[in-house]
Coordinates of C-alpha atoms and ligand atoms in Angstrom, one line a residue:
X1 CA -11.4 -21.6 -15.4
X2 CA -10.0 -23.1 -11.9
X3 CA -9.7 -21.4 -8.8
X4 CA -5.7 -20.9 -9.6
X5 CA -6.2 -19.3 -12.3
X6 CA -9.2 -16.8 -11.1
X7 CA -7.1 -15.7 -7.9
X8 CA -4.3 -14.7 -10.5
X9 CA -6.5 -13.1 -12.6
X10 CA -7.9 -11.2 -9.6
X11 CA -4.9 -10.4 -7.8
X12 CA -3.4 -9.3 -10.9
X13 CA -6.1 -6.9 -11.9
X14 CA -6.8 -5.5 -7.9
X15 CA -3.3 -4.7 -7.9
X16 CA -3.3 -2.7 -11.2
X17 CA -6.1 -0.7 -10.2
X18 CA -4.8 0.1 -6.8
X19 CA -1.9 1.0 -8.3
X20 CA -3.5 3.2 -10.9
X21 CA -5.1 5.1 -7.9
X22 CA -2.2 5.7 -6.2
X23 CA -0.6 6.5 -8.9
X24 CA -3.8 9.4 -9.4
X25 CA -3.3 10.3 -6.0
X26 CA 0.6 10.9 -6.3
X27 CA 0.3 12.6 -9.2
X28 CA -2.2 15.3 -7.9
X29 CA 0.2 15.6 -5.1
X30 CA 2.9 16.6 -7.6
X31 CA 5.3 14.2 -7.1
X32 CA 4.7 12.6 -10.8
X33 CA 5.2 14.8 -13.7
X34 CA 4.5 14.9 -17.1
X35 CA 1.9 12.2 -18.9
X36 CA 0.3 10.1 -16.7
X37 CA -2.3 8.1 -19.0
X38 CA -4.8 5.8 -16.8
X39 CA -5.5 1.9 -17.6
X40 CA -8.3 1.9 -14.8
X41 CA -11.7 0.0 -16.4
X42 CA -9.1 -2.1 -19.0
X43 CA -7.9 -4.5 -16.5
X44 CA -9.0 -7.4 -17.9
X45 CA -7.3 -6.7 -21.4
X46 CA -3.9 -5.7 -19.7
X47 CA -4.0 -8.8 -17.3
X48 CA -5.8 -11.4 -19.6
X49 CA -3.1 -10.3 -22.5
X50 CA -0.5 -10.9 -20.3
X51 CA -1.1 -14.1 -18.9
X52 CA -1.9 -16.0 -21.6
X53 CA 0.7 -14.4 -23.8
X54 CA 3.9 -15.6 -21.3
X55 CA 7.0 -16.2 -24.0
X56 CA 7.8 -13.9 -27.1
X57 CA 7.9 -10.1 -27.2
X58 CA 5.6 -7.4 -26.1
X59 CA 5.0 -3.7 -28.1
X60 CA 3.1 -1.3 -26.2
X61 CA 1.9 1.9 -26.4
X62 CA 1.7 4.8 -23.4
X63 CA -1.5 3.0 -21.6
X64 CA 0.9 0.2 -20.1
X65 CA 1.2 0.5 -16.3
X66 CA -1.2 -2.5 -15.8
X67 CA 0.4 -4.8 -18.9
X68 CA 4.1 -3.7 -17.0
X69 CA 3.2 -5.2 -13.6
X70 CA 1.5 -8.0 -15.0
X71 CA 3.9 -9.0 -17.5
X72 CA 5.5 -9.4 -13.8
X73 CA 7.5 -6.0 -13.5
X74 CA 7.8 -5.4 -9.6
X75 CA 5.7 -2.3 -9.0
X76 CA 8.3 -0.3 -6.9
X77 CA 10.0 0.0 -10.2
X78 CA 7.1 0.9 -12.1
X79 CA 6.2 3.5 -9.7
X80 CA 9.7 4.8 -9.1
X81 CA 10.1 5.2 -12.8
X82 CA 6.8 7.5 -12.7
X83 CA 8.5 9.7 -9.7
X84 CA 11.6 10.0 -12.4
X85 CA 13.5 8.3 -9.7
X86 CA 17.1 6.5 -10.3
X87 CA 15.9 3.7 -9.0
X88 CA 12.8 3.6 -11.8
X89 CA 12.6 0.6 -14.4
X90 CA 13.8 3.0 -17.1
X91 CA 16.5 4.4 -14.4
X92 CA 13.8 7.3 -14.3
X93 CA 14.2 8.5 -17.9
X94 CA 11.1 7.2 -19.4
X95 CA 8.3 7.9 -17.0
X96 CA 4.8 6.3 -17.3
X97 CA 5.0 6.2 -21.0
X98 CA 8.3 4.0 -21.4
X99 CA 8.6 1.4 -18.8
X100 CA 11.2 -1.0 -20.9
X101 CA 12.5 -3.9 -20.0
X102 CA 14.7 -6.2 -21.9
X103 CA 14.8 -9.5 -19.7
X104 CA 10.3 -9.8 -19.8
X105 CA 10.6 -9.0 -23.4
X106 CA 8.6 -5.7 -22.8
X107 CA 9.0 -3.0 -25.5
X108 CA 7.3 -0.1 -24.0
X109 CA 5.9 2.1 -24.1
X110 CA 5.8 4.0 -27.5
X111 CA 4.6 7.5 -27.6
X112 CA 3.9 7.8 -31.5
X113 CA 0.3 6.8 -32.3
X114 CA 0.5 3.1 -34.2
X115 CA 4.5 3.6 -34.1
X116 CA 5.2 0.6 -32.4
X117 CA 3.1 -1.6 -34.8
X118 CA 6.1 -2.0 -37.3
X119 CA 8.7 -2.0 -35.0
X120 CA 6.6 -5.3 -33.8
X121 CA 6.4 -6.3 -37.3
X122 CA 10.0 -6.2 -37.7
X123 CA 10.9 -8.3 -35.0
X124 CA 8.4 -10.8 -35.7
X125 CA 10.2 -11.3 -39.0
X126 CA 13.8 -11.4 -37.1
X127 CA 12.0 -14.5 -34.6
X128 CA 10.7 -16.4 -38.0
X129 CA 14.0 -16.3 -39.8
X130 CA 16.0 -17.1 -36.8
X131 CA 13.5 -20.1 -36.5
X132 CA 12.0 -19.2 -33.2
X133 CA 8.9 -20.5 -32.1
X134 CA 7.7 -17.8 -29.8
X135 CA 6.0 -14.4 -31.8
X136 CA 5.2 -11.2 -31.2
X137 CA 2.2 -9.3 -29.1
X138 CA 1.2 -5.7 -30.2
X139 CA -1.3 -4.0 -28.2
X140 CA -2.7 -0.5 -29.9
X141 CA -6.1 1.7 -29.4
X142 CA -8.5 1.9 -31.6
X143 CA -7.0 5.6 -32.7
X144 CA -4.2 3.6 -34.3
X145 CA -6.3 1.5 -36.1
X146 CA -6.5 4.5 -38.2
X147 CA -3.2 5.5 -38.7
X148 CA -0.9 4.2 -41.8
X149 CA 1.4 2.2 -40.0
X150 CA -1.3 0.5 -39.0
X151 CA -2.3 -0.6 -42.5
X152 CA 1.0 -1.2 -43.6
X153 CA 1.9 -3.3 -41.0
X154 CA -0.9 -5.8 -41.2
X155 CA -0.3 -6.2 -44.8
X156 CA 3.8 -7.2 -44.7
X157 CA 2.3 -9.4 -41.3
X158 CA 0.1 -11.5 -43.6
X159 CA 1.6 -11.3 -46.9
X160 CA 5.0 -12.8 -45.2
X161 CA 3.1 -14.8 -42.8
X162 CA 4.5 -12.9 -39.7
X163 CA 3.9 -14.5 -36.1
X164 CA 2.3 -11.6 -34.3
X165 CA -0.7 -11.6 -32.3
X166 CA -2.2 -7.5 -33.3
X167 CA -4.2 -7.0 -30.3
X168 CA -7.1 -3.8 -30.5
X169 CA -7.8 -2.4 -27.2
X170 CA -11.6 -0.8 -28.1
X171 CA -12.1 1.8 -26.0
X172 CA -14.2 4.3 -28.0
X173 CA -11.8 7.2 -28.0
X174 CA -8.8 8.4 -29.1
X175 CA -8.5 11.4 -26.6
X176 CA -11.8 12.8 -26.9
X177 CA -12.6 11.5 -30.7
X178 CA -15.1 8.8 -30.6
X179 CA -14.6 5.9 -33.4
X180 CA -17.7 6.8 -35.1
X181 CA -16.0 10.4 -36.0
X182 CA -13.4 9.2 -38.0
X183 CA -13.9 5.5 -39.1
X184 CA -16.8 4.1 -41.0
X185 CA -17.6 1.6 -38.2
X186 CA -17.2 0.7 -34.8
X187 CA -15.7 -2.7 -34.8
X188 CA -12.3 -2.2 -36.6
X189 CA -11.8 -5.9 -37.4
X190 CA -13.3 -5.1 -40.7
X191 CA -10.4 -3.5 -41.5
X192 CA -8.0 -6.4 -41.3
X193 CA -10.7 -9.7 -41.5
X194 CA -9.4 -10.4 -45.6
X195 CA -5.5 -10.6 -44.3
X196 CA -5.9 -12.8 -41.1
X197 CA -8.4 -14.6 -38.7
X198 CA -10.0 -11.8 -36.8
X199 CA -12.1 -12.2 -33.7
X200 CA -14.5 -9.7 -31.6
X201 CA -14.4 -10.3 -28.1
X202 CA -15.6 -8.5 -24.5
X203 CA -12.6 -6.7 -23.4
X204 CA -14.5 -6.4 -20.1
X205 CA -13.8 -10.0 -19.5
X206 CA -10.6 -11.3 -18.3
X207 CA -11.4 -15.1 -19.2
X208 CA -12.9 -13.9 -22.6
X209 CA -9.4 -12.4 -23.2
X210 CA -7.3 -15.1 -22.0
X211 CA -9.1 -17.9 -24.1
X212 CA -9.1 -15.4 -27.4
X213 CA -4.9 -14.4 -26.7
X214 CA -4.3 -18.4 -25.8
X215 CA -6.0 -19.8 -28.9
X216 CA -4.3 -17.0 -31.1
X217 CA -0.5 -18.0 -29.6
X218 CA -1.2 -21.4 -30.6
X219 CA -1.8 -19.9 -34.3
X220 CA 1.2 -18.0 -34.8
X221 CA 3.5 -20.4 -33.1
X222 CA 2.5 -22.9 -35.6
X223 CA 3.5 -20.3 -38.5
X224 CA 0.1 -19.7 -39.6
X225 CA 1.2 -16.0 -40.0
X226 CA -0.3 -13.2 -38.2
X227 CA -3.7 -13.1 -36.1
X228 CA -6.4 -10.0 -34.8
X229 CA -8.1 -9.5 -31.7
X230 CA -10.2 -6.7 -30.9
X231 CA -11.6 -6.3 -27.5
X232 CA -14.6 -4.4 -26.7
X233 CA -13.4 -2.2 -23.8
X234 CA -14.2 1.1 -21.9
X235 CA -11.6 3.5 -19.8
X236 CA -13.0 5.2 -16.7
X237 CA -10.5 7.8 -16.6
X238 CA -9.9 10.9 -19.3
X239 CA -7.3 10.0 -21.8
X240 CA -4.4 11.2 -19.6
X241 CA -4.2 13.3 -16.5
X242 CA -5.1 16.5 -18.2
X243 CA -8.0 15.7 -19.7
X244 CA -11.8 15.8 -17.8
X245 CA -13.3 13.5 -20.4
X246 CA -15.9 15.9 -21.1
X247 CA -17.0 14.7 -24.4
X248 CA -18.8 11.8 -23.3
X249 CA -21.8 11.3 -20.9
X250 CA -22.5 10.2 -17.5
X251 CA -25.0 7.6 -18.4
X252 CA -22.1 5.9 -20.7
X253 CA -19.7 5.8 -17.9
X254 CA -22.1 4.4 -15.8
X255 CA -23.2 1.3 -18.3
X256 CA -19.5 0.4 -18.4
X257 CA -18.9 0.9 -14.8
X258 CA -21.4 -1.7 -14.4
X259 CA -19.2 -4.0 -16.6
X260 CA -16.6 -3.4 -14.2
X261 CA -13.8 -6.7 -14.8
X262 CA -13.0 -6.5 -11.0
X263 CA -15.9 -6.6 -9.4
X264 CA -17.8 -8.9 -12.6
X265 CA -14.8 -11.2 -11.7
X266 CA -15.5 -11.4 -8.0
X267 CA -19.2 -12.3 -8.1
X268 CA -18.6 -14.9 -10.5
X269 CA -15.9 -16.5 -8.4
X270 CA -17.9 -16.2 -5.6
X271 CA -21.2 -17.7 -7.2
X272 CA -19.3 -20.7 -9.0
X273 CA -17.2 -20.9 -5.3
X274 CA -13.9 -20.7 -7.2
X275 CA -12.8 -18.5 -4.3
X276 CA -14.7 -17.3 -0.7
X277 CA -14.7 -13.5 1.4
X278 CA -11.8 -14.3 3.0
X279 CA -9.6 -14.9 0.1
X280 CA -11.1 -11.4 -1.0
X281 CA -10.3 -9.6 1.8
X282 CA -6.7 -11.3 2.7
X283 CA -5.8 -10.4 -0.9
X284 CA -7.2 -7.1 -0.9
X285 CA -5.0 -6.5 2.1
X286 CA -1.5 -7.5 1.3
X287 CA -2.4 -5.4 -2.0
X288 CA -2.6 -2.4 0.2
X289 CA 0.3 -3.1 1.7
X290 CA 2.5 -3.6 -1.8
X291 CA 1.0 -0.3 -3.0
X292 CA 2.2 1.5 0.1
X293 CA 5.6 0.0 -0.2
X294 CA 5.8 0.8 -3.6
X295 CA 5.3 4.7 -3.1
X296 CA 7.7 4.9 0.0
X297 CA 9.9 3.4 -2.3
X298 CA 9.4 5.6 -4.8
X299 CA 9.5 8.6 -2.8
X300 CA 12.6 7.4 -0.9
X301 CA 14.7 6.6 -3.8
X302 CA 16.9 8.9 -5.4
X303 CA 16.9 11.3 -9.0
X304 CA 19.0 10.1 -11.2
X305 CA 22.6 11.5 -11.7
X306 CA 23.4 14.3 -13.7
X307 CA 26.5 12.3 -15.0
X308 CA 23.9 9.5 -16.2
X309 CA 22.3 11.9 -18.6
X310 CA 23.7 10.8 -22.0
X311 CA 23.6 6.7 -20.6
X312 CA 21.0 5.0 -22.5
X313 CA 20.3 7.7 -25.1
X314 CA 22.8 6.9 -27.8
X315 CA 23.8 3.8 -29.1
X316 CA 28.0 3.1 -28.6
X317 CA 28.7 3.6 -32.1
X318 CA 27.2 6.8 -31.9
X319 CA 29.0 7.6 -28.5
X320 CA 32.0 10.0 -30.4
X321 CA 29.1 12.0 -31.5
X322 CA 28.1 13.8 -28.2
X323 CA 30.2 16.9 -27.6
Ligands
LIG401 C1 1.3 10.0 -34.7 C2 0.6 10.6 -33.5 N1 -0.5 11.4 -33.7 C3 -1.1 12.0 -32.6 C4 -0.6 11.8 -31.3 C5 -1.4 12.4 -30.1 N2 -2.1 11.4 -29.4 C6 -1.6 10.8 -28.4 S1 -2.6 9.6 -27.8 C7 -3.7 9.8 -29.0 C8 -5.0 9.0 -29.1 C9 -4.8 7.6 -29.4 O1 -6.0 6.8 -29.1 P1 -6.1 5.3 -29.2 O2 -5.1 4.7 -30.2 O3 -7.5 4.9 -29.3 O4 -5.5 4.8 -27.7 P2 -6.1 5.0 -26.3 O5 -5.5 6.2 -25.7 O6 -7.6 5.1 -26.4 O7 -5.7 3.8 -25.5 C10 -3.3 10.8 -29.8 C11 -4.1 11.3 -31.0 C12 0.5 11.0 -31.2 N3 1.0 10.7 -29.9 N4 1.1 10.4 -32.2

């Protein structure tokens, strides 16, 4: 790793979590409403994802604020969209769990558990017959890991020798299920290791996740077919706003805080001298600053219009239908 790259990395992953706080902090001030699902401890999958995986298209699920911005969304938009404000990536229509955006390639967010997994699947097929060389990212918890669409979708992926990267975020829980409760082990990758190469890694380690995503694009962009990463990860936060995350212990929380990609980043930076205290604190700064201007933004833009309600929702063949 050089010096470029860990300043990215950083940046990148400071940003997120200052913008996850604020986020926090805006929504306990009621000016964000409805799901507000926190990424805050998964940094390093969200920015180490999206950095190495920099051409072909992007399916997400609702745990996407950090993946958005560093796919390279501006973060006024992002945080306008959660304010349901006109001015929102989504025009203020999808909130926190659908932050879409056709010209990065970012399908998000889906709300259906796993339901994003074939749509991915799907559009990896359309890029191999069209003869494109760039595939497909899906990113899922490991609650989808159980689901059918899940299952189905790896097994079209490898039998047709699809070019999508299926990416396990590891966390533990699907709301307050742990993995244990419903699946007969803890790494899923046994699921899916007879169909396609799949790889273990520590989530909690942003160059860890940027190798494993870089050496898997190279796979499917040579039309090896399908590839599976599951990263060992932990969330900090409940499984959305309305959840205190009782089911699990302090002394948990704690090991993982320890493993925190932020500060684990920093120290090894500074140690290897890939970056010095001043860089930290500059950076730290103008990150303040962005935050800030996001959520004036946000607060200062407008709702959408009434007039705007059907825009967006229906497809134009289907336009005759509305009343
Ligand atoms: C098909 C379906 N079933 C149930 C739900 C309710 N639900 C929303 S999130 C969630 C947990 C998913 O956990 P996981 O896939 O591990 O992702 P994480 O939230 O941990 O990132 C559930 C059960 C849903 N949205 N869709």
């Amino acid at each position: 790793m050089n010096s470029a790259r860990v300043k990215k990395f950083y940046y990148l992953m400071r940003l997120g979590r200052e913008f996850e706080l604020a986020a926090k902090r805006e929504y306990m001030n009621g000016n964000i409403a409805g799901f507000l699902h926190l990424d805050i401890g998964q940094e390093a999958v969200s920015v180490g994802t999206m950095q190495a995986f920099d051409k072909g298209d992007v399916f997400t699920h609702y745990r996407e604020h950090v993946l958005a911005i560093a796919r390279g969304m501006d973060p006024k938009l992002v945080m306008a969209e959660l304010f349901g404000k006109k001015t929102g990536i989504s025009r203020g229509k999808g909130g926190s769990m659908h932050l879409f955006e056709p010209k990065l390639d970012f399908y998000g967010g889906d709300a259906i558990v796993a339901g994003h997994l074939p749509i991915a699947v799907g559009c990896a097929y359309a890029r191999k017959i069209q003869g494109e060389n760039a595939g497909v990212f899906a990113i899922f918890g490991d609650g989808a890991s159980n689901a059918g669409a899940f299952f189905e979708s790896i097994n079209i992926a490898s039998a047709w020798k699809l070019p999508v990267i299926f990416f396990l975020e590891n966390n533990f829980y699907a709301i307050g299920t742990h993995i244990s409760w419903v699946s007969p082990f803890i790494e899923q990758f046994h699921k899916v290791k007879n169909y396609m190469p799949a790889k273990v890694i520590d989530g909690m380690n942003v160059c860890e996740v940027y190798d494993a995503v870089t050496e898997a694009k190279e796979y499917i962009e040579n039309g090896l077919g399908p590839y599976f990463i599951e990263a060992k990860t932990y969330r900090y936060e409940g499984h959305s706003m309305s959840d205190a995350g009782k089911y699990r212990s302090e002394e948990e929380l704690e090991i993982y805080k320890s493993k925190d990609p932020i500060e684990n980043l920093k120290k090894e930076a500074l140690k290897k001298g890939l970056a010095d205290e001043r860089y930290f604190r500059e950076t730290d700064a103008k990150i303040e600053h962005i935050i800030n201007e996001a959520v004036e933004f946000a607060k200062n833009s407008p709702e959408p219009d009434v007039e705007e309600l059907y825009d967006g929702v229906f497809c134009k063949e289907c336009e005759n239908v509305i009343p």
